[in-house]
Short mmCIF file of C-alpha atoms in Angstrom, two decimals:
data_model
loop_
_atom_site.label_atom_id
_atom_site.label_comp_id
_atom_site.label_asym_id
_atom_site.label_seq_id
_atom_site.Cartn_x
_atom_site.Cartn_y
_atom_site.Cartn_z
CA UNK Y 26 133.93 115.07 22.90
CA UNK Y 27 132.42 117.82 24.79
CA UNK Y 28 131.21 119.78 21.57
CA UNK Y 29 130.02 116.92 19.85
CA UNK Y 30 129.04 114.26 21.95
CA UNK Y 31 125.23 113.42 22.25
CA UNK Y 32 123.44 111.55 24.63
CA UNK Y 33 119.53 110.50 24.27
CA UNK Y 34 117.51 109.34 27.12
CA UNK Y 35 114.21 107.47 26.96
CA UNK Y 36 111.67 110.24 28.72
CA UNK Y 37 109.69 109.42 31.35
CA UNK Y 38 107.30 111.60 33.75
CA UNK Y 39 107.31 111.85 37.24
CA UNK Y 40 104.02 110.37 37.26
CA UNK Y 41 105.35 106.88 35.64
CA UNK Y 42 104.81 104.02 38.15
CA UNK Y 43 108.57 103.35 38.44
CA UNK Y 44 109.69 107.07 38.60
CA UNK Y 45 111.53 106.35 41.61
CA UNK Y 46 113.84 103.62 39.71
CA UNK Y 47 113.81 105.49 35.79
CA UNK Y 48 114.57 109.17 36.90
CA UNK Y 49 117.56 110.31 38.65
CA UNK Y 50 117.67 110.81 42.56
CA UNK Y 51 116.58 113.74 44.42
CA UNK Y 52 119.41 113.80 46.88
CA UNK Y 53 122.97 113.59 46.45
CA UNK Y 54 123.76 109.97 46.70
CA UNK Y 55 126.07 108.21 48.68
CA UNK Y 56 126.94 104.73 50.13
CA UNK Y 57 128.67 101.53 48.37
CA UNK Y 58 126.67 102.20 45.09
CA UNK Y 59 126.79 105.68 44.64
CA UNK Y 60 128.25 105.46 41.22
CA UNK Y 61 125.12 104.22 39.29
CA UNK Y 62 123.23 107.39 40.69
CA UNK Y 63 125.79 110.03 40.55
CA UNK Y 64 126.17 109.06 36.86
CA UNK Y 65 122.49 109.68 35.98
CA UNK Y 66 121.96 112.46 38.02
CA UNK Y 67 125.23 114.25 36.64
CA UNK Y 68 124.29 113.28 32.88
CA UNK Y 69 120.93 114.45 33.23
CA UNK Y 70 121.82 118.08 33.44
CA UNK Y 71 124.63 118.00 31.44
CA UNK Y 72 125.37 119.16 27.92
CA UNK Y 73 125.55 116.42 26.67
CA UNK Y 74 121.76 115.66 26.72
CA UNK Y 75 119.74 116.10 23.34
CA UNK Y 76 116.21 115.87 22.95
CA UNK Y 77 116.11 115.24 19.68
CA UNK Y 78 116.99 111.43 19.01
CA UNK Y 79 118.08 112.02 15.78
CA UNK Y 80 121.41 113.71 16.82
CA UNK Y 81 122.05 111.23 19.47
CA UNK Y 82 125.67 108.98 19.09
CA UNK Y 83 124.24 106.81 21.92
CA UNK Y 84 121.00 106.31 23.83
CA UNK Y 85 120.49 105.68 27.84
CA UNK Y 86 118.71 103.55 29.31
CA UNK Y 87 117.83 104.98 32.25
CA UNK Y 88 116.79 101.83 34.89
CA UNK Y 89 118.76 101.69 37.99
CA UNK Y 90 118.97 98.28 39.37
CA UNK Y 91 120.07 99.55 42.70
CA UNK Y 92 116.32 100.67 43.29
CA UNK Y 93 114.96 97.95 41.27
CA UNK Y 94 116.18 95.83 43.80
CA UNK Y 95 114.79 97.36 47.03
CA UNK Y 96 111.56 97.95 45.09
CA UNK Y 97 108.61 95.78 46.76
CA UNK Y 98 106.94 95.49 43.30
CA UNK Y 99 110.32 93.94 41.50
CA UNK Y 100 112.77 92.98 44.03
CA UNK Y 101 116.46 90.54 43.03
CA UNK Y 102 113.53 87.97 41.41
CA UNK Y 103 111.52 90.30 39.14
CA UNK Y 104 114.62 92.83 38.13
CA UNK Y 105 114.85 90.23 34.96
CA UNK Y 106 111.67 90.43 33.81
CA UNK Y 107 111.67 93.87 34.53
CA UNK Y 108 114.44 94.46 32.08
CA UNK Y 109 113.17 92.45 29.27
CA UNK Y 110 109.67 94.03 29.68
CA UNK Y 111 111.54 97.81 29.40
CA UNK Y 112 113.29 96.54 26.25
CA UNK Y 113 110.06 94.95 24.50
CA UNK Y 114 108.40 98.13 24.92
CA UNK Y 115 110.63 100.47 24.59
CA UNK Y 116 111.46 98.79 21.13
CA UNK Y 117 107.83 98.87 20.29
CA UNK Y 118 107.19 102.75 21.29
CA UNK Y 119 110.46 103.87 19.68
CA UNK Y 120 112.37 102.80 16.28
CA UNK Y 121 115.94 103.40 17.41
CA UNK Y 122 116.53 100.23 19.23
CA UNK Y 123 115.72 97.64 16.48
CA UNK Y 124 117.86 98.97 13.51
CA UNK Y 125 120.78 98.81 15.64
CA UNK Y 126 119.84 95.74 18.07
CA UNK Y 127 121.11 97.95 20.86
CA UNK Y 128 124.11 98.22 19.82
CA UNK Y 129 124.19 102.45 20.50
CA UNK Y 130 122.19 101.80 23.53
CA UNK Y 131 124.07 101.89 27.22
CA UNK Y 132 122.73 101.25 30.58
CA UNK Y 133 124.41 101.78 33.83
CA UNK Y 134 124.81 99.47 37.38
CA UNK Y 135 127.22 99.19 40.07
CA UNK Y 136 125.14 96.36 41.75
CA UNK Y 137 126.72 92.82 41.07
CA UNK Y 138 123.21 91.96 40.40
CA UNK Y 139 123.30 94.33 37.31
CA UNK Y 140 124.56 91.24 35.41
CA UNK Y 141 122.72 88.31 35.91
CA UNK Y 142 119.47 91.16 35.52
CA UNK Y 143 120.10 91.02 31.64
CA UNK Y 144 119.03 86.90 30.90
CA UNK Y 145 115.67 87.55 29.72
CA UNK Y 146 116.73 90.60 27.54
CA UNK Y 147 119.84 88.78 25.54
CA UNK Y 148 120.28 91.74 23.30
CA UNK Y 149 121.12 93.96 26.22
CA UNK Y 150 123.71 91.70 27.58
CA UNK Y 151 125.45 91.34 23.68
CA UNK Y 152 124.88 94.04 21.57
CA UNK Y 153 124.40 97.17 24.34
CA UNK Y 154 127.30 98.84 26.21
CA UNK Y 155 127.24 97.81 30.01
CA UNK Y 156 128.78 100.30 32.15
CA UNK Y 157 129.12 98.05 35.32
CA UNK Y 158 130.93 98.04 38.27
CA UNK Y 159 131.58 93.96 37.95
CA UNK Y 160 133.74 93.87 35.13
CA UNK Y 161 135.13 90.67 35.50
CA UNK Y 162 136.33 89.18 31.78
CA UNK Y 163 136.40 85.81 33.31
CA UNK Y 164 132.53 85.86 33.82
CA UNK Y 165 129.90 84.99 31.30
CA UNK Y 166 127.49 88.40 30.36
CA UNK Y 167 130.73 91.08 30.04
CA UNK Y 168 132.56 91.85 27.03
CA UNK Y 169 135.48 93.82 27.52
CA UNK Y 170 136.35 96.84 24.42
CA UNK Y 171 132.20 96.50 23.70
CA UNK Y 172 131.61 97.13 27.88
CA UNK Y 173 133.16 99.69 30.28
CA UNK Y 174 134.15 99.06 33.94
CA UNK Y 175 132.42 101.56 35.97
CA UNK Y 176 134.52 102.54 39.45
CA UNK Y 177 132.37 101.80 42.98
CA UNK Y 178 133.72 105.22 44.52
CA UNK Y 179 132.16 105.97 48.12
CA UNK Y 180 131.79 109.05 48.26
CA UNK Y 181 133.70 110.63 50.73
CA UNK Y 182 133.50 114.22 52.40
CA UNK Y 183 136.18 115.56 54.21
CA UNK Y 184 139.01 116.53 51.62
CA UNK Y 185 142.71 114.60 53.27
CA UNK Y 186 145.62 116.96 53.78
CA UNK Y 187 149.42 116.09 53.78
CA UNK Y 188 148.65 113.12 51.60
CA UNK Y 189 152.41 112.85 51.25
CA UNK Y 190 153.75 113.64 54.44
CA UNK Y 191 151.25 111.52 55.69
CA UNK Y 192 152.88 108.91 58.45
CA UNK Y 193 152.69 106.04 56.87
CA UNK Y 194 153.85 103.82 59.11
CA UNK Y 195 151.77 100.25 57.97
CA UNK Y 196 153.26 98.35 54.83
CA UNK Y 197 149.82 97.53 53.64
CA UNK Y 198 146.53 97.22 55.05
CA UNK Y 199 143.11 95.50 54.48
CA UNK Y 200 139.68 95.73 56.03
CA UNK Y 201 136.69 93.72 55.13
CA UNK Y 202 134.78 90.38 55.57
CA UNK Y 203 136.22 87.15 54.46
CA UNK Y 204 133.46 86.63 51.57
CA UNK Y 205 135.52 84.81 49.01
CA UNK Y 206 138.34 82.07 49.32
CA UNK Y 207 140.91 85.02 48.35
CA UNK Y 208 139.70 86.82 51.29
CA UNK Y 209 140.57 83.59 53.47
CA UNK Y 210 143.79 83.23 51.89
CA UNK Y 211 144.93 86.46 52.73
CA UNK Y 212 143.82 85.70 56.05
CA UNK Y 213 145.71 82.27 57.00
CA UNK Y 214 148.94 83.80 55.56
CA UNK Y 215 148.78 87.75 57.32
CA UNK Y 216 147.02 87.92 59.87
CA UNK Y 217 148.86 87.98 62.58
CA UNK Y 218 151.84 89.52 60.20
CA UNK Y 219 153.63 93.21 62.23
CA UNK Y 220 153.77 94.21 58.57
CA UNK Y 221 150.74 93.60 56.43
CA UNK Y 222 147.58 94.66 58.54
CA UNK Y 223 144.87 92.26 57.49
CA UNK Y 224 141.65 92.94 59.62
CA UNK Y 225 137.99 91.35 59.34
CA UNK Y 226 135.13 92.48 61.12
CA UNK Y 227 134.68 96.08 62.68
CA UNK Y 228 137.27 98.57 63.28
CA UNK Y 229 138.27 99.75 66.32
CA UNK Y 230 139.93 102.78 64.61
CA UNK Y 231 139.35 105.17 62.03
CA UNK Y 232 139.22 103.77 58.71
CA UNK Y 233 140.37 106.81 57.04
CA UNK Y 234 143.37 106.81 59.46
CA UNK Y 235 144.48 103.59 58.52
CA UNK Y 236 144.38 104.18 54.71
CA UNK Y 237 146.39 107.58 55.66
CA UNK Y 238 148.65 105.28 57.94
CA UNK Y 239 149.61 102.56 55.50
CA UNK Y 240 152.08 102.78 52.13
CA UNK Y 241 149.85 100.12 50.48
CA UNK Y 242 145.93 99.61 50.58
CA UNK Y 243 144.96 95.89 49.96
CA UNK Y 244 142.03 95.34 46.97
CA UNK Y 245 140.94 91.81 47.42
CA UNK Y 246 138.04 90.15 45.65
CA UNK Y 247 135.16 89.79 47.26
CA UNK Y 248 132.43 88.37 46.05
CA UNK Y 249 132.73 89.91 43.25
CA UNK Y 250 136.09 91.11 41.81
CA UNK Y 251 134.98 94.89 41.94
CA UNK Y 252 134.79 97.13 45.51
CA UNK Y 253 134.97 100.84 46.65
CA UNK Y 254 138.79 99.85 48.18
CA UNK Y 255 140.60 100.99 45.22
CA UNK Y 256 139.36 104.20 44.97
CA UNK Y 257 139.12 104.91 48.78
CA UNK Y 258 143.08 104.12 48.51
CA UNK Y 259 143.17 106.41 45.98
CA UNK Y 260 141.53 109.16 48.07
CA UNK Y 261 143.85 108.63 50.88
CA UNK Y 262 146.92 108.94 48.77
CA UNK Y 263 147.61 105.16 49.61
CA UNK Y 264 148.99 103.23 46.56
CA UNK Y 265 146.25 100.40 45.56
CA UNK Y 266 147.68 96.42 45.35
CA UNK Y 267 144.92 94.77 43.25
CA UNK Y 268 144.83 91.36 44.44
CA UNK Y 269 141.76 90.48 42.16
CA UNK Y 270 142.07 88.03 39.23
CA UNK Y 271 140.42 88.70 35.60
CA UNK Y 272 139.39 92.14 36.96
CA UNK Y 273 139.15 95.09 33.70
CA UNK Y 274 139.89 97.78 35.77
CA UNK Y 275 138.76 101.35 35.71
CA UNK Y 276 139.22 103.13 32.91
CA UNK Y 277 142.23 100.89 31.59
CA UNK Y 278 142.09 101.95 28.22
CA UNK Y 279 142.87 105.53 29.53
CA UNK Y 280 145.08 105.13 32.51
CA UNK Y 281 148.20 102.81 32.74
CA UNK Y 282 147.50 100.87 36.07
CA UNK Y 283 150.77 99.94 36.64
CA UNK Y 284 151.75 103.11 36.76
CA UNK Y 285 150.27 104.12 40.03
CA UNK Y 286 149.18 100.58 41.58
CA UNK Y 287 150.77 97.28 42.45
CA UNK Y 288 149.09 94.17 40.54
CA UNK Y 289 149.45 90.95 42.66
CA UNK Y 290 148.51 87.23 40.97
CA UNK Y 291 145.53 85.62 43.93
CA UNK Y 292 148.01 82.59 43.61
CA UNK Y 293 151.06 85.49 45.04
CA UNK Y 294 149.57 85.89 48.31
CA UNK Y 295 151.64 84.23 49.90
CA UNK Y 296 155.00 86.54 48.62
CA UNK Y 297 152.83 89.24 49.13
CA UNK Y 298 155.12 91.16 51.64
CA UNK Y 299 158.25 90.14 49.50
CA UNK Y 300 157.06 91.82 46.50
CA UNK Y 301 155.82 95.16 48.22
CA UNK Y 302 159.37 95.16 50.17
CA UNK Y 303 161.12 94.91 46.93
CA UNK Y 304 159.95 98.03 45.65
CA UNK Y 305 162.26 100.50 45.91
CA UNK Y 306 161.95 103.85 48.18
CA UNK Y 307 162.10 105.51 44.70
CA UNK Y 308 159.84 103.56 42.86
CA UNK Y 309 157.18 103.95 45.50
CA UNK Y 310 157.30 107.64 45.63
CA UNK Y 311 157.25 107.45 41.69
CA UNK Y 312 153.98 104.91 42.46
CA UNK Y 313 152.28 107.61 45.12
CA UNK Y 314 153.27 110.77 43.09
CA UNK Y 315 151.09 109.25 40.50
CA UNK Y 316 148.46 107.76 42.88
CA UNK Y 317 147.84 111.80 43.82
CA UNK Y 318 147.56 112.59 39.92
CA UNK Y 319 144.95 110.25 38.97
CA UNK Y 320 142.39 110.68 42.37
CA UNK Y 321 140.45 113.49 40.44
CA UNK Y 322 139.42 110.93 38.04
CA UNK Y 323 137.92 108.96 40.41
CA UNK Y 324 135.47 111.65 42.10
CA UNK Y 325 132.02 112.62 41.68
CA UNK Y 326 130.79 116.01 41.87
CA UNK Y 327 127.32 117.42 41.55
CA UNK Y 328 128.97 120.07 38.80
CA UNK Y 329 131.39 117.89 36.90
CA UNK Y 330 134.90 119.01 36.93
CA UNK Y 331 137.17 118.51 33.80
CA UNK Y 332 138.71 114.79 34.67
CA UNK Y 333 136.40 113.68 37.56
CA UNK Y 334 135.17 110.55 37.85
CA UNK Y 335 131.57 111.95 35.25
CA UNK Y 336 133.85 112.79 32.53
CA UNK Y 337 136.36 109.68 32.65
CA UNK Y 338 133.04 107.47 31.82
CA UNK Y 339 131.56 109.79 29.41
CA UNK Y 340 135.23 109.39 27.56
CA UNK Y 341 134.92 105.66 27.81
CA UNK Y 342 131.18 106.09 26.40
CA UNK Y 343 132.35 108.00 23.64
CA UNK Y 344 135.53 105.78 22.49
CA UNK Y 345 132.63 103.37 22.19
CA UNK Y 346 130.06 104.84 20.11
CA UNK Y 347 132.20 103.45 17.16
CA UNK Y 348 132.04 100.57 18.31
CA UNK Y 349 128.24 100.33 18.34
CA UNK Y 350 128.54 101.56 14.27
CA UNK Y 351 130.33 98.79 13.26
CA UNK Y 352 128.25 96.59 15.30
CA UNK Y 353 124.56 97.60 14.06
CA UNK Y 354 126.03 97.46 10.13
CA UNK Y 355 125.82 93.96 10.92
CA UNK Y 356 121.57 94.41 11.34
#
């Protein structure tokens, strides 16, 4: 992949109007959405960049709906026209999107809003590769095997030490706002459990200390089935419990999930504590022991390191530019 691999990326100047949403950032990003920008940035100077679009396996679009969305000019209600104006032209100025459809085309988003941004430009949304943070295969707009989950990592500083030796003295833990009737479930059965920590609203301590604290790290849909809890339990050393229905996870057709994470059915919260109690004292250090091998491959640097979080979605990118062959022999 790294020898071969191409990558093409409609230009644009620093003069262009919507620079600020079509070229990477200038600082290193950060926050709940970091992905979408650490990705372009990191691609951008990597080698996997051609200029010359006939060498290219797959072509970028380059839009970030994260700053399409906080642009005055667009905003949530003009992101979709947006989109389908990008498209229009950039299938008028070039000849590379129309004798495939888009099918070796990609764009990136972390923002839930990334999906429903595609309904004017119905090409996008079927024939091109959506690296997205909401992967849920239960909504309408993703296609799992054609589209690739992208992981919301929040970027975090300070490197954790002991990870293993860590006092772990919580069960499980969750923090977050009670957004979705999951999130209220969880609720009216823990929270006023010894065991299972379930808090909403601000904490009082640390976060960090309580993912370092607790065996198990609660991921429970939101609004959306996707947050940065699973890898920020994965930082910590803290072995994940997805508690998030119809979620494609991370880089599932690489990593075995249930190697390294505990998969709990919405309808099992209420066995929740009887399920992480019957897992043996061996099987959970065989669980965390994993949980510390695959946390490189869900960081981002500004130099890509073999495995991080860059080069687990370039993989996923380039498992899929067969895909988008067979696909545009259809056109």
């Amino acid at each position: 992949m790294k020898r071969s691999f191409k990558i093409y990326v409609y230009p644009h100047r620093q003069d262009d109007s919507f620079a600020n949403a079509l070229l990477p950032v200038d600082s290193e990003p950060g926050g709940n959405y970091a992905s979408e920008s650490f990705f372009k940035k990191v691609l951008m100077k990597s080698r996997f960049i051609t200029n010359d679009p006939t060498k290219a396996d797959l072509f970028f679009l380059p839009f970030s709906i994260a700053r399409l969305r906080h642009d005055p000019r667009v905003g949530v209600g003009g992101i979709q026209d947006f989109i389908r104006d990008y498209i229009f032209n950039v299938s008028q100025k070039y000849q590379y999107w129309n004798r495939t459809g888009g099918a070796d085309h990609f764009y990136v988003a972390c923002h839930s809003i990334g999906r429903s941004a595609m309904e004017k430009a119905s090409e996008v949304k079927f024939n091109a590769i959506q690296v997205v943070c909401s992967s849920s295969y239960f909504l309408p707009g993703y296609i799992p095997h054609k589209d690739a989950c992208l992981p919301q990592i929040w970027p975090r500083k300070e490197e954790p030490h002991d990870l293993l030796s860590s006092n772990r003295t919580k069960l499980a833990f969750f923090a977050g706002g009670i957004n979705s009737p999951v999130r209220e479930k969880l609720l009216q059965v823990w929270r006023n459990d010894s065991e299972i920590f379930a808090h909403f609203g601000r904490l009082t301590t640390p976060y960090a200390d309580e993912l370092l604290g607790s065996k198990f790290c609660l991921h429970v849909k939101g609004f959306e089935v996707n947050t940065a809890r699973v890898a920020d339990s994965l930082y910590y050393g803290c072995v994940p419990v997805i508690i998030a229905n119809y979620y494609d996870l991370p880089f599932a057709d690489i990593l075995n999930w249930k190697s390294f994470s505990v998969i709990v059915a919405t309808l099992d919260i209420p066995l929740l504590k009887k399920i992480l109690k019957g897992i043996s004292s061996e099987e959970y250090t065989r669980l965390q022991s994993n949980v510390l091998k695959v946390r490189k491959h869900f960081q981002w640097h500004l130099s890509p390191i073999d495995y991080d979080a860059f080069y687990m979605v370039m993989y996923e990118l380039w498992l899929r530019r067969s895909f988008s062959t067979v696909t545009s022999s259809n056109f």
